[in-house]
Amino acid sequence: MNYKEFFDEREKDAQNQEDLGYVYRYIKKLDRLSYLNLLNKEIEENDRQLLENISQRLAQNEPAQYIVGDTDFYNLNLKVDPRALIPRPETEELVDLILKENEVENLKVLDVGTGTGAIGLSLKKARPSWQVTLADISTDALALANTNAEANNLSVDFVQSDVFSSVNGSFDIIVSNPPYIAYDEQDLMDESVIKYEPDLALYATESGLAIYNRLAANSEQFLSQGGKIYLEIGFNQGQAVKNLFQKSFPKKEIRILPDLAGLDRMVVISDNGEVRK
Ligand SMILES: C[S@@+](CC[C@H](N)C(=O)[O-])C[C@H]1O[C@@H](n2cnc3c(N)ncnc32)[C@H](O)[C@@H]1O
């Protein structure tokens, strides 16, 4: 049997088997041309075993990124595994927004709930003069973030912290993509997310708002004069999150911004009428 026949056969079996070629190509580091040239060749025995293994894992709904073991995010390649959430394209939009609105040197940044380190590390990569602290309640996630920092040659600080419990100092930017899914929203989620990504990264009490509530209540003491807060939110949480922060920061401007799909995805808390550059 050649590679193409194998892929075609598996694609008939299950929906996500179309990922098989992608995962295989990525693991073998094949460019598109080498991959296409391979398709009509007989499968070698060790490759057949590899492909069977990938195929079984995909059939169990394991995310392709966990099987590959890494993923591209913004300006970085990050190791990913079940210790942390797979960083999403919407979060790249948040990183992009922060960079566009803060074209200055030497800012201090805190990334609360850093997971793989995606947000904080991509900011550090783009702005080497920024002093970036990665915080997470999960020691497992922090270990992964540390691996990603080292692999990308980025020097950042780490703190294991329940929101702000172990954080010291003040920051020009506090950014967070916290867990924001309500416990009763599971039926809206893909099985692969429910089954493989860590609960700690996904769910929050208070209809998904618990961590925003704590961020709103306690950010002020960790924010420098003129500091800004950037949040990723669930598409239906814009107004609720805005209300929470408006109470704590009555004088700041609070913007709810959409992602590329047009869904509310980010909330930004900054000084009123400030020039955003
Ligand atoms: C949605 S994931 C985001 C990960 C990463 N920032 C990203 O955007 O891909 C949320 C992260 O928040 C962390 N987390 C959950 N509860 C927390 C808490 N009380 N304090 C700090 N971090 C928390 C989880 O461990 C997880 O890594």
Short mmCIF file of C-alpha atoms and ligand atoms in Angstrom, two decimals:
data_model
loop_
_atom_site.label_atom_id
_atom_site.label_comp_id
_atom_site.label_asym_id
_atom_site.label_seq_id
_atom_site.Cartn_x
_atom_site.Cartn_y
_atom_site.Cartn_z
CA MET A 1 0.00 0.00 0.00
CA ASN A 2 1.29 3.46 -0.77
CA TYR A 3 1.00 6.54 1.47
CA LYS A 4 -1.87 8.06 -0.49
CA GLU A 5 -3.93 4.88 -0.28
CA PHE A 6 -3.30 4.71 3.45
CA PHE A 7 -4.39 8.33 3.99
CA ASP A 8 -7.47 7.89 1.76
CA GLU A 9 -8.50 4.76 3.61
CA ARG A 10 -8.17 6.43 7.03
CA GLU A 11 -9.97 9.56 5.93
CA LYS A 12 -13.03 7.43 5.26
CA ASP A 13 -12.95 6.15 8.87
CA ALA A 14 -13.32 9.32 10.86
CA GLN A 15 -13.86 13.01 10.51
CA ASN A 16 -10.56 14.23 11.88
CA GLN A 17 -8.42 11.78 9.93
CA GLU A 18 -7.83 14.57 7.46
CA ASP A 19 -5.35 15.73 10.10
CA LEU A 20 -3.34 12.55 9.58
CA GLY A 21 -1.32 13.85 6.63
CA TYR A 22 -0.77 17.16 8.38
CA VAL A 23 0.47 15.57 11.61
CA TYR A 24 2.66 13.09 9.77
CA ARG A 25 4.17 15.81 7.60
CA TYR A 26 4.85 17.99 10.63
CA ILE A 27 6.44 15.22 12.71
CA LYS A 28 8.66 14.21 9.77
CA LYS A 29 9.41 17.87 9.03
CA LEU A 30 8.56 17.42 5.34
CA ASP A 31 8.06 20.42 3.13
CA ARG A 32 5.03 20.28 0.85
CA LEU A 33 6.94 19.08 -2.21
CA SER A 34 8.69 16.22 -0.37
CA TYR A 35 5.33 15.22 1.07
CA LEU A 36 3.66 15.17 -2.35
CA ASN A 37 6.54 13.14 -3.78
CA LEU A 38 6.14 10.60 -1.01
CA LEU A 39 2.44 9.97 -1.59
CA ASN A 40 2.89 7.44 -4.41
CA LYS A 41 5.65 5.48 -2.68
CA GLU A 42 5.19 2.23 -0.75
CA ILE A 43 4.89 2.79 3.00
CA GLU A 44 7.90 1.64 4.97
CA GLU A 45 7.20 -0.56 7.97
CA ASN A 46 8.37 1.92 10.65
CA ASP A 47 6.29 4.63 9.00
CA ARG A 48 3.26 2.39 8.95
CA GLN A 49 3.59 1.97 12.72
CA LEU A 50 3.97 5.71 13.18
CA LEU A 51 0.93 6.39 11.00
CA GLU A 52 -1.16 3.76 12.83
CA ASN A 53 -0.22 5.39 16.12
CA ILE A 54 -1.12 8.91 14.92
CA SER A 55 -4.31 7.61 13.38
CA GLN A 56 -5.41 5.93 16.62
CA ARG A 57 -4.68 9.05 18.63
CA LEU A 58 -6.66 11.22 16.20
CA ALA A 59 -9.52 8.74 16.31
CA GLN A 60 -9.61 9.30 20.09
CA ASN A 61 -9.99 13.02 19.36
CA GLU A 62 -6.54 13.96 20.65
CA PRO A 63 -5.66 17.44 19.32
CA ALA A 64 -3.19 17.37 16.42
CA GLN A 65 -0.95 19.87 18.26
CA TYR A 66 -0.51 17.53 21.26
CA ILE A 67 0.45 14.69 18.91
CA VAL A 68 2.94 16.87 17.04
CA GLY A 69 4.20 18.28 20.35
CA ASP A 70 4.62 21.88 19.29
CA THR A 71 2.77 24.68 17.56
CA ASP A 72 3.44 28.05 16.00
CA PHE A 73 2.14 31.03 17.93
CA TYR A 74 2.61 34.60 16.73
CA ASN A 75 6.40 34.97 16.47
CA LEU A 76 7.34 31.74 18.28
CA ASN A 77 7.31 27.98 18.10
CA LEU A 78 6.04 26.59 21.41
CA LYS A 79 6.14 23.13 22.92
CA VAL A 80 2.60 22.06 23.79
CA ASP A 81 1.35 19.16 25.88
CA PRO A 82 -1.57 18.45 28.22
CA ARG A 83 0.01 20.53 30.99
CA ALA A 84 -1.36 23.66 29.30
CA LEU A 85 -3.95 24.95 26.87
CA ILE A 86 -3.03 24.92 23.18
CA PRO A 87 -2.66 28.63 22.37
CA ARG A 88 -5.39 29.85 20.03
CA PRO A 89 -5.31 32.26 17.04
CA GLU A 90 -7.62 34.69 18.90
CA THR A 91 -4.89 35.08 21.50
CA GLU A 92 -2.45 36.05 18.76
CA GLU A 93 -4.82 38.93 18.05
CA LEU A 94 -4.54 40.04 21.69
CA VAL A 95 -0.72 39.97 21.46
CA ASP A 96 -0.87 41.94 18.23
CA LEU A 97 -3.14 44.57 19.80
CA ILE A 98 -0.83 45.03 22.79
CA LEU A 99 2.18 45.49 20.52
CA LYS A 100 0.38 47.96 18.28
CA GLU A 101 -0.84 50.03 21.24
CA ASN A 102 2.46 50.01 23.11
CA GLU A 103 5.33 50.93 20.82
CA VAL A 104 7.56 51.93 23.71
CA GLU A 105 10.62 50.50 25.44
CA ASN A 106 11.13 49.22 28.96
CA LEU A 107 7.61 48.33 30.05
CA LYS A 108 6.93 45.93 32.89
CA VAL A 109 4.41 43.26 31.95
CA LEU A 110 2.59 40.61 33.97
CA ASP A 111 0.92 37.67 32.18
CA VAL A 112 -1.60 36.09 34.58
CA GLY A 113 -2.40 32.46 33.70
CA THR A 114 0.44 32.12 31.24
CA GLY A 115 -0.01 28.43 30.34
CA THR A 116 2.60 27.64 27.66
CA GLY A 117 3.88 31.20 28.11
CA ALA A 118 2.33 32.13 24.77
CA ILE A 119 1.35 35.73 25.49
CA GLY A 120 4.23 36.82 27.72
CA LEU A 121 6.91 35.11 25.64
CA SER A 122 5.70 36.47 22.32
CA LEU A 123 5.65 39.98 23.83
CA LYS A 124 9.18 39.50 25.16
CA LYS A 125 10.32 38.26 21.76
CA ALA A 126 8.85 41.32 20.01
CA ARG A 127 9.99 43.81 22.69
CA PRO A 128 13.25 42.52 24.22
CA SER A 129 13.53 45.60 26.47
CA TRP A 130 10.29 44.74 28.29
CA GLN A 131 10.56 43.04 31.65
CA VAL A 132 8.04 40.21 31.55
CA THR A 133 6.72 38.08 34.42
CA LEU A 134 4.84 34.87 33.69
CA ALA A 135 2.41 33.79 36.43
CA ASP A 136 0.28 30.67 36.72
CA ILE A 137 -1.33 28.72 39.54
CA SER A 138 -0.16 25.49 37.87
CA THR A 139 3.44 24.43 38.50
CA ASP A 140 3.10 22.06 35.53
CA ALA A 141 2.16 24.91 33.20
CA LEU A 142 5.03 27.04 34.55
CA ALA A 143 7.49 24.21 33.89
CA LEU A 144 6.29 24.10 30.28
CA ALA A 145 6.49 27.89 30.00
CA ASN A 146 10.05 27.69 31.33
CA THR A 147 10.97 25.11 28.67
CA ASN A 148 9.49 27.40 26.03
CA ALA A 149 11.38 30.43 27.35
CA GLU A 150 14.67 28.53 27.23
CA ALA A 151 14.00 27.03 23.79
CA ASN A 152 13.31 30.52 22.42
CA ASN A 153 16.18 32.13 24.32
CA LEU A 154 13.95 34.54 26.20
CA SER A 155 14.75 35.80 29.65
CA VAL A 156 11.60 36.29 31.76
CA ASP A 157 10.56 35.89 35.42
CA PHE A 158 8.24 33.17 36.70
CA VAL A 159 5.92 33.14 39.66
CA GLN A 160 3.58 30.45 40.86
CA SER A 161 0.58 32.41 42.00
CA ASP A 162 -3.16 32.13 42.52
CA VAL A 163 -4.02 35.25 40.48
CA PHE A 164 -2.05 37.90 42.47
CA SER A 165 -1.40 35.93 45.69
CA SER A 166 2.41 35.71 45.18
CA VAL A 167 2.92 38.62 42.80
CA ASN A 168 5.07 41.57 43.91
CA GLY A 169 5.64 44.96 42.35
CA SER A 170 3.69 47.00 39.85
CA PHE A 171 3.26 46.62 36.12
CA ASP A 172 2.59 48.85 33.11
CA ILE A 173 0.60 46.09 31.46
CA ILE A 174 -1.33 43.27 33.09
CA VAL A 175 -2.51 40.79 30.49
CA SER A 176 -4.59 37.70 31.04
CA ASN A 177 -6.36 35.02 29.09
CA PRO A 178 -7.83 33.27 32.13
CA PRO A 179 -10.10 30.23 32.21
CA TYR A 180 -13.50 31.64 31.29
CA ILE A 181 -15.84 28.80 30.39
CA ALA A 182 -18.80 28.24 32.71
CA TYR A 183 -19.10 24.71 34.05
CA ASP A 184 -22.50 24.28 32.37
CA GLU A 185 -21.15 25.21 28.92
CA GLN A 186 -19.53 21.83 28.26
CA ASP A 187 -22.13 20.83 25.67
CA LEU A 188 -20.97 23.69 23.42
CA MET A 189 -17.37 22.48 23.41
CA ASP A 190 -15.45 20.11 21.14
CA GLU A 191 -14.87 16.69 22.62
CA SER A 192 -11.12 17.00 22.03
CA VAL A 193 -10.98 20.11 24.24
CA ILE A 194 -13.03 18.53 27.04
CA LYS A 195 -11.07 15.31 26.92
CA TYR A 196 -7.50 16.53 26.50
CA GLU A 197 -6.97 20.13 27.58
CA PRO A 198 -6.57 20.83 31.31
CA ASP A 199 -9.73 21.73 33.25
CA LEU A 200 -7.75 24.33 35.18
CA ALA A 201 -7.15 26.21 31.92
CA LEU A 202 -10.77 26.05 30.78
CA TYR A 203 -13.34 26.44 33.51
CA ALA A 204 -14.17 29.09 36.04
CA THR A 205 -17.01 29.44 38.54
CA GLU A 206 -19.42 32.40 38.65
CA SER A 207 -20.61 31.67 35.07
CA GLY A 208 -16.99 31.75 33.91
CA LEU A 209 -16.31 35.17 35.44
CA ALA A 210 -14.51 34.18 38.66
CA ILE A 211 -10.96 35.10 37.59
CA TYR A 212 -12.06 38.37 35.95
CA ASN A 213 -13.78 39.20 39.21
CA ARG A 214 -10.56 38.67 41.15
CA LEU A 215 -8.51 40.56 38.56
CA ALA A 216 -10.94 43.48 38.72
CA ALA A 217 -10.96 43.55 42.51
CA ASN A 218 -7.17 43.38 42.96
CA SER A 219 -5.43 44.77 39.87
CA GLU A 220 -5.17 48.34 41.08
CA GLN A 221 -2.36 47.73 43.56
CA PHE A 222 -0.30 45.94 40.89
CA LEU A 223 -0.84 48.53 38.16
CA SER A 224 1.60 51.41 37.61
CA GLN A 225 0.35 54.95 37.13
CA GLY A 226 -1.30 54.94 33.68
CA GLY A 227 -1.06 51.15 33.50
CA LYS A 228 -3.31 49.11 31.21
CA ILE A 229 -5.08 45.79 31.47
CA TYR A 230 -5.60 43.56 28.42
CA LEU A 231 -7.97 40.60 28.69
CA GLU A 232 -9.15 37.85 26.44
CA ILE A 233 -12.83 37.04 27.05
CA GLY A 234 -15.52 34.61 25.96
CA PHE A 235 -17.59 35.98 23.05
CA ASN A 236 -20.61 36.56 25.29
CA GLN A 237 -18.79 38.06 28.30
CA GLY A 238 -17.93 41.55 27.04
CA GLN A 239 -20.51 43.55 28.94
CA ALA A 240 -20.21 41.52 32.15
CA VAL A 241 -16.41 41.89 32.22
CA LYS A 242 -16.66 45.58 31.36
CA ASN A 243 -19.07 46.10 34.27
CA LEU A 244 -16.73 44.35 36.71
CA PHE A 245 -13.79 46.57 35.76
CA GLN A 246 -15.87 49.74 35.51
CA LYS A 247 -16.68 49.32 39.21
CA SER A 248 -12.99 49.01 40.17
CA PHE A 249 -11.74 51.59 37.67
CA PRO A 250 -14.51 54.20 37.35
CA LYS A 251 -12.14 56.72 35.75
CA LYS A 252 -10.60 54.43 33.13
CA GLU A 253 -11.82 53.84 29.61
CA ILE A 254 -12.99 50.31 28.96
CA ARG A 255 -13.16 48.98 25.41
CA ILE A 256 -14.71 45.73 24.23
CA LEU A 257 -13.03 44.69 20.99
CA PRO A 258 -13.90 41.98 18.46
CA ASP A 259 -11.69 39.28 17.01
CA LEU A 260 -11.29 38.70 13.26
CA ALA A 261 -14.46 36.62 13.28
CA GLY A 262 -16.34 39.67 14.56
CA LEU A 263 -16.99 38.20 18.02
CA ASP A 264 -16.30 40.16 21.21
CA ARG A 265 -12.94 38.77 22.30
CA MET A 266 -10.90 41.39 24.13
CA VAL A 267 -11.42 43.93 26.87
CA VAL A 268 -8.93 46.75 27.36
CA ILE A 269 -8.81 48.96 30.43
CA SER A 270 -6.72 52.11 29.97
CA ASP A 271 -6.65 55.79 30.85
CA ASN A 272 -9.36 57.90 29.31
CA GLY A 273 -8.58 59.41 25.94
CA GLU A 274 -4.92 58.47 26.01
CA VAL A 275 -2.93 58.30 22.80
CA ARG A 276 -2.64 54.60 22.11
CA LYS A 277 0.93 54.37 20.92
C1 LIG B 1 -7.09 29.75 29.13
S1 LIG B 1 -5.52 29.23 29.76
C2 LIG B 1 -4.50 30.44 28.95
C3 LIG B 1 -3.08 30.02 28.74
C4 LIG B 1 -2.26 31.02 27.92
N1 LIG B 1 -2.20 32.30 28.57
C5 LIG B 1 -2.83 31.18 26.52
O1 LIG B 1 -3.40 32.26 26.24
O2 LIG B 1 -2.70 30.27 25.70
C6 LIG B 1 -5.63 29.82 31.44
C7 LIG B 1 -4.42 29.59 32.33
O3 LIG B 1 -4.73 30.17 33.62
C8 LIG B 1 -4.22 29.33 34.64
N2 LIG B 1 -5.01 29.55 35.85
C9 LIG B 1 -6.21 29.00 36.20
N3 LIG B 1 -6.60 29.47 37.39
C10 LIG B 1 -5.65 30.34 37.81
C11 LIG B 1 -5.48 31.15 38.98
N4 LIG B 1 -6.39 31.13 39.96
N5 LIG B 1 -4.37 31.91 39.09
C12 LIG B 1 -3.44 31.92 38.09
N6 LIG B 1 -3.53 31.18 36.98
C13 LIG B 1 -4.63 30.40 36.83
C14 LIG B 1 -4.32 27.91 34.09
O4 LIG B 1 -3.42 27.06 34.72
C15 LIG B 1 -4.02 28.16 32.60
O5 LIG B 1 -2.65 27.99 32.34
#
